[in-house]
Amino acid sequence: MASSESKVPLIINGKRTDGRDMEDLRNLRIEVGVIPEADGSAFIEWGGNKIVCGVYGPRECIPRHGASPYHALIKCRYMMSPFASLEEHSRSGPSRRSTELSKVIREAFENLILADKFPNTQIDVYIDVLQADGGTRTASVAVAAVALANAGIPMKDMVSAVAVGKAGGMLALDLNKIEDNFGQSDMPLAMSHRDRKLLLVQMDGLLTRDEVMRILDMAERGCDKVHEVQAEALKRFYEKGEGETVKW
Ligand code: ADP
């Protein structure tokens, strides 16, 4: 996140660097059932982000002594592949960032999954970022929600997510990587669809109270658009013929 004095022009002739208006989402596509061996899976292509998610469980808890007799453990592993972005610090294996993102994504789902229906088990959510272009944590929440639904894991509500922020001095929906890196503020956010509960909110940079209120409305409208794509992807999967191959 750069300071407000950032020299990188993020708004040119009223448009963003990728030609979008301030409240446009990047192109968004979700495919369900992309990993036949998983209990549930989905792939998301959102702008330049490409992320795949596999869900396994509820299954026996390993190690067994870690199991809870009251509820399933939700385990989440977010990982960015070393070729996901052109940044020189990209490397394989866990990092402080992947640990943080795994934690915040897991916490969002702990508030949604009806884990007490599956005591002594665990539900594994594996998220692999193949290509990164800003907003991977929100794209991960969106794709994992679909993969969990595909695995038949009962949830209180569906969750959608989007990053909002300020770029080139203007409030913007769905920041891309340049806006994330050189804008004034970045606020990833996840919201449940029916209850409108905030399940993840983080913030970088600086916003006024008034801007936060406006940005929340913008995020809510953005989450509704993401939800449409999630619901449509699930519907398409269950309407297609048995045995039909799912293309990423
Ligand atoms: P998010 O992906 O949720 O926006 P960050 O704000 O941490 O999370 O990162 C913004 C963007 O910067 C990422 O989407 C990615 O494009 C790039 N990036 C951040 N950290 C790394 C990393 N370790 N390796 C490669 N790219 C990274």
PDB file of N, CA and C and ligand atoms in Angstrom, residues 80 85 87 89-90 97 101 132-137 177 180-181 186, ligand 1:
ATOM      1  N   MET A  80       0.182 -19.818  -2.040  1.00  0.00           N
ATOM      2  CA  MET A  80       0.400 -19.152  -3.321  1.00  0.00           C
ATOM      3  C   MET A  80       1.530 -19.893  -4.031  1.00  0.00           C
ATOM      4  N   SER A  85       2.972 -14.932  -9.283  1.00  0.00           N
ATOM      5  CA  SER A  85       3.110 -13.507  -9.571  1.00  0.00           C
ATOM      6  C   SER A  85       4.563 -13.237  -9.956  1.00  0.00           C
ATOM      7  N   GLU A  87       6.526 -11.142  -8.704  1.00  0.00           N
ATOM      8  CA  GLU A  87       7.354 -10.538  -7.661  1.00  0.00           C
ATOM      9  C   GLU A  87       8.529 -11.434  -7.311  1.00  0.00           C
ATOM     10  N   HIS A  89       9.952 -11.947  -4.603  1.00  0.00           N
ATOM     11  CA  HIS A  89       9.935 -12.646  -3.313  1.00  0.00           C
ATOM     12  C   HIS A  89       9.034 -13.877  -3.338  1.00  0.00           C
ATOM     13  N   SER A  90       8.486 -14.198  -4.511  1.00  0.00           N
ATOM     14  CA  SER A  90       7.654 -15.390  -4.597  1.00  0.00           C
ATOM     15  C   SER A  90       8.518 -16.627  -4.372  1.00  0.00           C
ATOM     16  N   ARG A  97       2.599 -14.531   5.429  1.00  0.00           N
ATOM     17  CA  ARG A  97       1.393 -14.076   4.743  1.00  0.00           C
ATOM     18  C   ARG A  97       0.406 -15.230   4.547  1.00  0.00           C
ATOM     19  N   LEU A 101      -3.379 -15.459   5.971  1.00  0.00           N
ATOM     20  CA  LEU A 101      -4.551 -15.589   5.102  1.00  0.00           C
ATOM     21  C   LEU A 101      -5.313 -16.880   5.384  1.00  0.00           C
ATOM     22  N   ALA A 132      -1.824 -14.646  -9.284  1.00  0.00           N
ATOM     23  CA  ALA A 132      -2.297 -13.643  -8.319  1.00  0.00           C
ATOM     24  C   ALA A 132      -2.319 -12.262  -8.936  1.00  0.00           C
ATOM     25  N   ASP A 133      -3.425 -11.538  -8.690  1.00  0.00           N
ATOM     26  CA  ASP A 133      -3.537 -10.201  -9.268  1.00  0.00           C
ATOM     27  C   ASP A 133      -4.293  -9.263  -8.329  1.00  0.00           C
ATOM     28  N   GLY A 134      -4.020  -9.386  -7.018  1.00  0.00           N
ATOM     29  CA  GLY A 134      -4.714  -8.537  -6.044  1.00  0.00           C
ATOM     30  C   GLY A 134      -6.060  -9.121  -5.685  1.00  0.00           C
ATOM     31  N   GLY A 135      -6.364  -9.139  -4.374  1.00  0.00           N
ATOM     32  CA  GLY A 135      -7.664  -9.646  -3.921  1.00  0.00           C
ATOM     33  C   GLY A 135      -7.723 -11.166  -3.868  1.00  0.00           C
ATOM     34  N   THR A 136      -6.586 -11.809  -3.627  1.00  0.00           N
ATOM     35  CA  THR A 136      -6.637 -13.279  -3.609  1.00  0.00           C
ATOM     36  C   THR A 136      -7.358 -13.806  -2.366  1.00  0.00           C
ATOM     37  N   ARG A 137      -7.312 -13.052  -1.250  1.00  0.00           N
ATOM     38  CA  ARG A 137      -7.996 -13.588  -0.057  1.00  0.00           C
ATOM     39  C   ARG A 137      -9.513 -13.543  -0.248  1.00  0.00           C
ATOM     40  N   LYS A 177      -4.165  -5.618  -8.686  1.00  0.00           N
ATOM     41  CA  LYS A 177      -2.895  -5.597  -7.957  1.00  0.00           C
ATOM     42  C   LYS A 177      -2.227  -4.217  -7.940  1.00  0.00           C
ATOM     43  N   ASP A 180      -4.064  -2.132  -5.533  1.00  0.00           N
ATOM     44  CA  ASP A 180      -3.769  -2.617  -4.188  1.00  0.00           C
ATOM     45  C   ASP A 180      -2.396  -2.122  -3.743  1.00  0.00           C
ATOM     46  N   ASN A 181      -1.416  -2.232  -4.636  1.00  0.00           N
ATOM     47  CA  ASN A 181      -0.037  -1.874  -4.274  1.00  0.00           C
ATOM     48  C   ASN A 181       0.201  -0.366  -4.236  1.00  0.00           C
ATOM     49  N   ASP A 186      -6.839  -0.249   1.062  1.00  0.00           N
ATOM     50  CA  ASP A 186      -7.334  -1.547   0.586  1.00  0.00           C
ATOM     51  C   ASP A 186      -8.094  -2.192   1.735  1.00  0.00           C
TER      52      ASP A 186
HETATM   53  P1  ADP B   1      -4.592 -10.037  -1.506  1.00  0.00           P
HETATM   54  O1  ADP B   1      -4.109 -10.998  -2.561  1.00  0.00           O
HETATM   55  O2  ADP B   1      -5.697 -10.608  -0.683  1.00  0.00           O
HETATM   56  O3  ADP B   1      -4.936  -8.678  -2.071  1.00  0.00           O
HETATM   57  P2  ADP B   1      -2.191  -8.796  -0.404  1.00  0.00           P
HETATM   58  O4  ADP B   1      -2.760  -7.425  -0.193  1.00  0.00           O
HETATM   59  O5  ADP B   1      -1.246  -9.345   0.615  1.00  0.00           O
HETATM   60  O6  ADP B   1      -3.393  -9.871  -0.501  1.00  0.00           O
HETATM   61  O7  ADP B   1      -1.450  -8.876  -1.793  1.00  0.00           O
HETATM   62  C1  ADP B   1      -1.824  -8.102  -2.896  1.00  0.00           C
HETATM   63  C2  ADP B   1      -1.281  -8.726  -4.157  1.00  0.00           C
HETATM   64  O8  ADP B   1       0.139  -8.620  -4.164  1.00  0.00           O
HETATM   65  C3  ADP B   1      -1.547 -10.229  -4.291  1.00  0.00           C
HETATM   66  O9  ADP B   1      -2.829 -10.544  -4.784  1.00  0.00           O
HETATM   67  C4  ADP B   1      -0.433 -10.634  -5.218  1.00  0.00           C
HETATM   68  O10 ADP B   1      -0.755 -10.283  -6.544  1.00  0.00           O
HETATM   69  C5  ADP B   1       0.718  -9.794  -4.735  1.00  0.00           C
HETATM   70  N1  ADP B   1       1.490 -10.514  -3.693  1.00  0.00           N
HETATM   71  C6  ADP B   1       1.462 -10.278  -2.373  1.00  0.00           C
HETATM   72  N2  ADP B   1       2.288 -11.105  -1.703  1.00  0.00           N
HETATM   73  C7  ADP B   1       2.844 -11.902  -2.644  1.00  0.00           C
HETATM   74  C8  ADP B   1       3.788 -12.968  -2.610  1.00  0.00           C
HETATM   75  N3  ADP B   1       4.344 -13.376  -1.492  1.00  0.00           N
HETATM   76  N4  ADP B   1       4.103 -13.562  -3.777  1.00  0.00           N
HETATM   77  C9  ADP B   1       3.568 -13.143  -4.917  1.00  0.00           C
HETATM   78  N5  ADP B   1       2.680 -12.149  -5.029  1.00  0.00           N
HETATM   79  C10 ADP B   1       2.324 -11.523  -3.919  1.00  0.00           C
END
